[in-house]
Amino acid sequence: QVHLEQSGAEVKKPGASVKVSCQASGYNFVSYGITWVRQAPGHGLEWLGWISPYNGNTNYAQKVLGRVTMTTEKSTNTAYMDLGSLTSDDTAVYYCARGNSMIRGGDSYYYIDVWGKGTTVTVSS
Amino acid sequence: DIQMTQSPSSLAASVGDRITITCRPSQAIGTYLNWYQLIPGKAPKLLIFAASNLHTGVPSRFSGSGSGTDFTLTISSLQPEDFATYSCQQSYNYPWTFGPGTKVAIK
C-alpha cells in the first residue's frame, strides 16, 4: 500500500541545519507531488512547500523562503527537506505528504491524501 | 494569505452524538476545502476533499458540506476512534493554509 517513511527525530542547535528524508513506496513516485507541513507545539498545521518529483519544480512558503530547500531522488523514491538557520521557532513535527488531485468541470482540486508519521525536530541550545 | 478559522476550538461529546465543526476562510474559496483528522503520534488522515467528497476508506458517518466562506464537517454518530483533532485546509491558492483545529474530547 502507499506509504511514506520519514527519518528519525533530530535535535539541533540554533543556527544549524536539518535534513529530513521521506521515502515513498507503493505508488509511482514521479506521478505525485510531495508536500511538507509542520506542526509546532500548541499550533496548527503550517504548509512549508511542495516539490514535483517529476521535474523538480518547487513552491515554498514565504516564511521559510531562503532557508528551505526541497529535493527528490528518483532512484530511491526519496524526498528531502533541508531547513537552515534554525531557531527555536522551528521546533516542530515535520510531515511529508503526497499531493493528489481531482479534476471536475475543468478545475483541479488538490488535497493531501497520504501523510508520513512525522519527524520531530527540536532546536535547543 | 487566506486565514482559516474553525469553531468551536474544542468540544466534549459522547459516543453516538452527532457533531458539527465549522470552518470559515477569510475569503471565498469555492469548494477548495479539505478536512483532516489528527491524532498525536499518528499520521494525519484525509477525511474529506473538495468540500464534500469522502476519501476512500473513510466511514460514511463523516460528511462535509459548504462553499465560499462557510464549510462544515459533520460526524453523524461519534465512535470511540473519532476522538481527535480536526483541521480544515484550503487549496484555493498558495500558500495552502490550515485551520487551527477543533479538538473533540470525550464527555
Short mmCIF file of C-alpha atoms in Angstrom, two decimals:
data_model
loop_
_atom_site.label_atom_id
_atom_site.label_comp_id
_atom_site.label_asym_id
_atom_site.label_seq_id
_atom_site.Cartn_x
_atom_site.Cartn_y
_atom_site.Cartn_z
CA GLN A 1 0.00 0.00 0.00
CA VAL A 2 1.03 3.65 -0.29
CA HIS A 3 3.47 4.57 2.47
CA LEU A 4 5.77 7.46 3.36
CA GLU A 5 8.61 6.57 5.71
CA GLN A 6 10.29 9.53 7.41
CA SER A 7 13.68 9.78 9.08
CA GLY A 8 14.11 9.87 12.82
CA ALA A 9 13.96 12.65 15.36
CA GLU A 10 16.62 15.36 15.32
CA VAL A 11 17.98 17.73 17.93
CA LYS A 12 19.79 20.76 16.57
CA LYS A 13 21.40 23.89 17.94
CA PRO A 14 20.25 27.36 16.85
CA GLY A 15 21.84 28.34 13.57
CA ALA A 16 22.29 24.76 12.40
CA SER A 17 20.55 22.98 9.52
CA VAL A 18 18.39 19.86 9.48
CA LYS A 19 17.64 17.49 6.60
CA VAL A 20 14.55 15.31 6.84
CA SER A 21 14.04 12.43 4.44
CA CYS A 22 10.84 10.82 3.23
CA GLN A 23 10.92 7.53 1.32
CA ALA A 24 7.84 6.69 -0.69
CA SER A 25 6.59 3.23 -1.56
CA GLY A 26 3.54 1.64 -3.11
CA TYR A 27 3.00 4.09 -5.95
CA ASN A 28 4.68 5.78 -8.92
CA PHE A 29 6.83 8.35 -7.11
CA VAL A 30 7.14 10.78 -10.02
CA SER A 31 3.39 10.99 -10.58
CA TYR A 32 2.51 12.87 -7.39
CA GLY A 33 3.87 15.98 -5.71
CA ILE A 34 5.33 15.88 -2.23
CA THR A 35 4.18 18.49 0.26
CA TRP A 36 5.94 19.36 3.50
CA VAL A 37 3.91 20.53 6.50
CA ARG A 38 4.91 21.17 10.11
CA GLN A 39 3.15 21.49 13.43
CA ALA A 40 4.80 23.40 16.24
CA PRO A 41 3.78 22.61 19.82
CA GLY A 42 0.39 24.13 20.56
CA HIS A 43 -0.08 25.34 17.00
CA GLY A 44 -1.96 24.24 13.92
CA LEU A 45 -0.52 22.77 10.76
CA GLU A 46 1.67 25.00 8.62
CA TRP A 47 2.35 24.39 4.92
CA LEU A 48 6.06 24.73 4.08
CA GLY A 49 6.13 23.95 0.41
CA TRP A 50 5.78 21.49 -2.41
CA ILE A 51 8.02 19.72 -4.90
CA SER A 52 7.30 17.81 -8.07
CA PRO A 53 9.44 14.66 -8.22
CA TYR A 54 8.77 14.59 -11.96
CA ASN A 55 10.61 17.80 -12.85
CA GLY A 56 11.89 19.22 -9.56
CA ASN A 57 9.63 22.27 -9.63
CA THR A 58 9.13 23.75 -6.18
CA ASN A 59 6.89 26.24 -4.42
CA TYR A 60 7.98 27.41 -0.98
CA ALA A 61 6.13 29.26 1.77
CA GLN A 62 7.26 32.86 2.14
CA LYS A 63 8.01 32.26 5.83
CA VAL A 64 10.81 29.79 5.08
CA LEU A 65 11.88 31.09 1.68
CA GLY A 66 15.65 31.36 1.55
CA ARG A 67 16.10 28.83 4.37
CA VAL A 68 14.41 25.78 2.88
CA THR A 69 15.41 23.51 0.02
CA MET A 70 13.25 20.61 -1.12
CA THR A 71 14.72 17.95 -3.36
CA THR A 72 13.92 14.45 -4.57
CA GLU A 73 15.96 11.42 -5.60
CA LYS A 74 14.06 9.34 -8.15
CA SER A 75 16.43 6.36 -7.91
CA THR A 76 15.39 5.76 -4.30
CA ASN A 77 11.89 7.33 -4.33
CA THR A 78 13.02 9.70 -1.62
CA ALA A 79 12.16 13.33 -0.93
CA TYR A 80 14.24 15.61 1.26
CA MET A 81 13.59 18.84 3.09
CA ASP A 82 16.61 20.85 4.19
CA LEU A 83 15.94 23.74 6.59
CA GLY A 84 18.77 26.05 7.63
CA SER A 85 19.44 28.85 10.11
CA LEU A 86 17.28 27.09 12.66
CA THR A 87 15.75 28.94 15.60
CA SER A 88 13.58 27.75 18.45
CA ASP A 89 10.55 28.71 16.36
CA ASP A 90 11.43 25.84 14.03
CA THR A 91 10.85 23.27 16.78
CA ALA A 92 8.00 21.17 15.38
CA VAL A 93 6.89 17.87 13.96
CA TYR A 94 7.65 17.88 10.24
CA TYR A 95 5.45 15.84 7.91
CA CYS A 96 5.94 14.83 4.32
CA ALA A 97 2.77 14.07 2.43
CA ARG A 98 1.59 13.07 -1.02
CA GLY A 99 -0.42 15.54 -3.02
CA ASN A 100 -3.28 14.34 -5.15
CA SER A 101 -5.99 15.97 -7.19
CA MET A 102 -9.47 15.51 -8.57
CA ILE A 103 -10.46 17.07 -11.85
CA ARG A 104 -14.05 18.24 -12.02
CA GLY A 105 -15.57 20.63 -14.50
CA GLY A 106 -12.16 21.56 -15.84
CA ASP A 107 -10.86 22.55 -12.40
CA SER A 108 -8.27 20.66 -10.38
CA TYR A 109 -9.00 20.19 -6.68
CA TYR A 110 -5.81 19.48 -4.76
CA TYR A 111 -5.54 17.69 -1.44
CA ILE A 112 -3.08 15.68 0.63
CA ASP A 113 -4.10 12.04 0.67
CA VAL A 114 -1.21 10.23 2.36
CA TRP A 115 0.96 11.50 5.20
CA GLY A 116 4.13 10.29 6.84
CA LYS A 117 4.13 9.80 10.60
CA GLY A 118 6.23 12.90 11.16
CA THR A 119 9.76 13.75 12.24
CA THR A 120 10.27 15.69 15.44
CA VAL A 121 12.85 18.44 15.12
CA THR A 122 13.91 20.14 18.32
CA VAL A 123 16.03 23.29 18.21
CA SER A 124 17.69 23.99 21.52
CA SER A 125 20.96 25.36 22.78
CA ASP B 1 -2.64 34.56 2.69
CA ILE B 2 -6.08 33.09 3.34
CA GLN B 3 -6.76 32.82 7.06
CA MET B 4 -8.78 29.84 8.22
CA THR B 5 -10.88 29.91 11.38
CA GLN B 6 -12.67 27.00 12.99
CA SER B 7 -15.37 26.77 15.61
CA PRO B 8 -15.58 25.56 18.19
CA SER B 9 -11.93 25.26 19.18
CA SER B 10 -12.89 22.25 21.28
CA LEU B 11 -15.94 20.30 22.25
CA ALA B 12 -16.85 17.42 24.53
CA ALA B 13 -19.27 14.80 23.27
CA SER B 14 -20.40 11.25 23.91
CA VAL B 15 -20.25 8.15 21.76
CA GLY B 16 -23.24 8.22 19.44
CA ASP B 17 -23.55 12.01 19.39
CA ARG B 18 -23.84 14.00 16.18
CA ILE B 19 -21.33 16.84 16.00
CA THR B 20 -20.67 19.62 13.55
CA ILE B 21 -17.47 21.63 13.11
CA THR B 22 -17.39 24.85 11.15
CA CYS B 23 -14.56 26.25 9.04
CA ARG B 24 -14.54 29.76 7.64
CA PRO B 25 -11.83 31.07 5.29
CA SER B 26 -11.09 34.79 5.17
CA GLN B 27 -12.13 34.93 1.52
CA ALA B 28 -14.29 32.84 -0.78
CA ILE B 29 -12.57 29.65 -1.92
CA GLY B 30 -15.25 27.86 -3.89
CA THR B 31 -15.11 24.25 -2.77
CA TYR B 32 -11.32 24.05 -2.47
CA LEU B 33 -11.57 22.81 1.11
CA ASN B 34 -10.25 19.64 2.71
CA TRP B 35 -10.67 18.11 6.16
CA TYR B 36 -8.11 16.07 8.11
CA GLN B 37 -8.12 14.08 11.34
CA LEU B 38 -5.11 14.47 13.61
CA ILE B 39 -4.20 12.04 16.38
CA PRO B 40 -0.91 12.58 18.28
CA GLY B 41 1.75 10.09 17.27
CA LYS B 42 -0.13 9.00 14.16
CA ALA B 43 -0.02 10.18 10.57
CA PRO B 44 -2.76 12.73 9.81
CA LYS B 45 -5.64 11.29 7.87
CA LEU B 46 -7.59 12.80 4.98
CA LEU B 47 -11.34 12.64 5.55
CA ILE B 48 -13.00 14.92 3.00
CA PHE B 49 -11.65 16.64 -0.11
CA ALA B 50 -13.18 19.32 -2.32
CA ALA B 51 -15.63 20.20 0.47
CA SER B 52 -17.90 17.19 0.21
CA ASN B 53 -16.06 14.21 -1.27
CA LEU B 54 -15.47 11.33 1.13
CA HIS B 55 -11.94 9.95 0.83
CA THR B 56 -11.57 6.25 0.11
CA GLY B 57 -11.97 4.13 3.21
CA VAL B 58 -13.40 6.89 5.41
CA PRO B 59 -16.59 5.80 7.19
CA SER B 60 -19.83 7.26 5.87
CA ARG B 61 -20.63 8.83 9.24
CA PHE B 62 -18.26 11.62 8.15
CA SER B 63 -19.63 14.20 5.76
CA GLY B 64 -18.66 17.64 4.54
CA SER B 65 -20.57 20.50 3.01
CA GLY B 66 -20.31 24.14 2.12
CA SER B 67 -18.78 26.52 -0.36
CA GLY B 68 -17.39 30.01 -0.48
CA THR B 69 -16.69 31.07 3.07
CA ASP B 70 -18.73 28.62 5.11
CA PHE B 71 -17.96 24.92 5.48
CA THR B 72 -18.95 22.18 7.88
CA LEU B 73 -17.69 18.76 8.86
CA THR B 74 -20.32 16.52 10.43
CA ILE B 75 -19.88 13.24 12.25
CA SER B 76 -23.30 11.65 12.41
CA SER B 77 -22.63 9.22 15.25
CA LEU B 78 -19.37 9.62 17.14
CA GLN B 79 -17.34 6.47 17.63
CA PRO B 80 -14.53 5.96 20.18
CA GLU B 81 -11.89 6.20 17.46
CA ASP B 82 -13.21 9.63 16.38
CA PHE B 83 -11.94 11.46 19.45
CA ALA B 84 -9.22 13.51 17.80
CA THR B 85 -8.45 16.97 16.42
CA TYR B 86 -9.98 18.01 13.10
CA SER B 87 -8.41 20.59 10.81
CA CYS B 88 -9.63 22.20 7.62
CA GLN B 89 -7.30 23.28 4.81
CA GLN B 90 -7.76 25.43 1.72
CA SER B 91 -6.16 24.56 -1.60
CA TYR B 92 -7.63 27.54 -3.46
CA ASN B 93 -4.27 29.23 -3.68
CA TYR B 94 -0.74 29.12 -2.32
CA PRO B 95 0.29 29.16 0.40
CA TRP B 96 -2.07 26.39 1.45
CA THR B 97 -3.35 27.23 4.91
CA PHE B 98 -4.91 25.19 7.66
CA GLY B 99 -7.40 25.95 10.36
CA PRO B 100 -6.20 25.91 13.98
CA GLY B 101 -8.03 22.68 14.68
CA THR B 102 -11.05 21.54 16.68
CA LYS B 103 -10.35 19.07 19.45
CA VAL B 104 -13.13 16.55 20.03
CA ALA B 105 -12.93 15.08 23.53
CA ILE B 106 -14.91 12.51 25.43
CA LYS B 107 -17.61 13.95 27.68
#
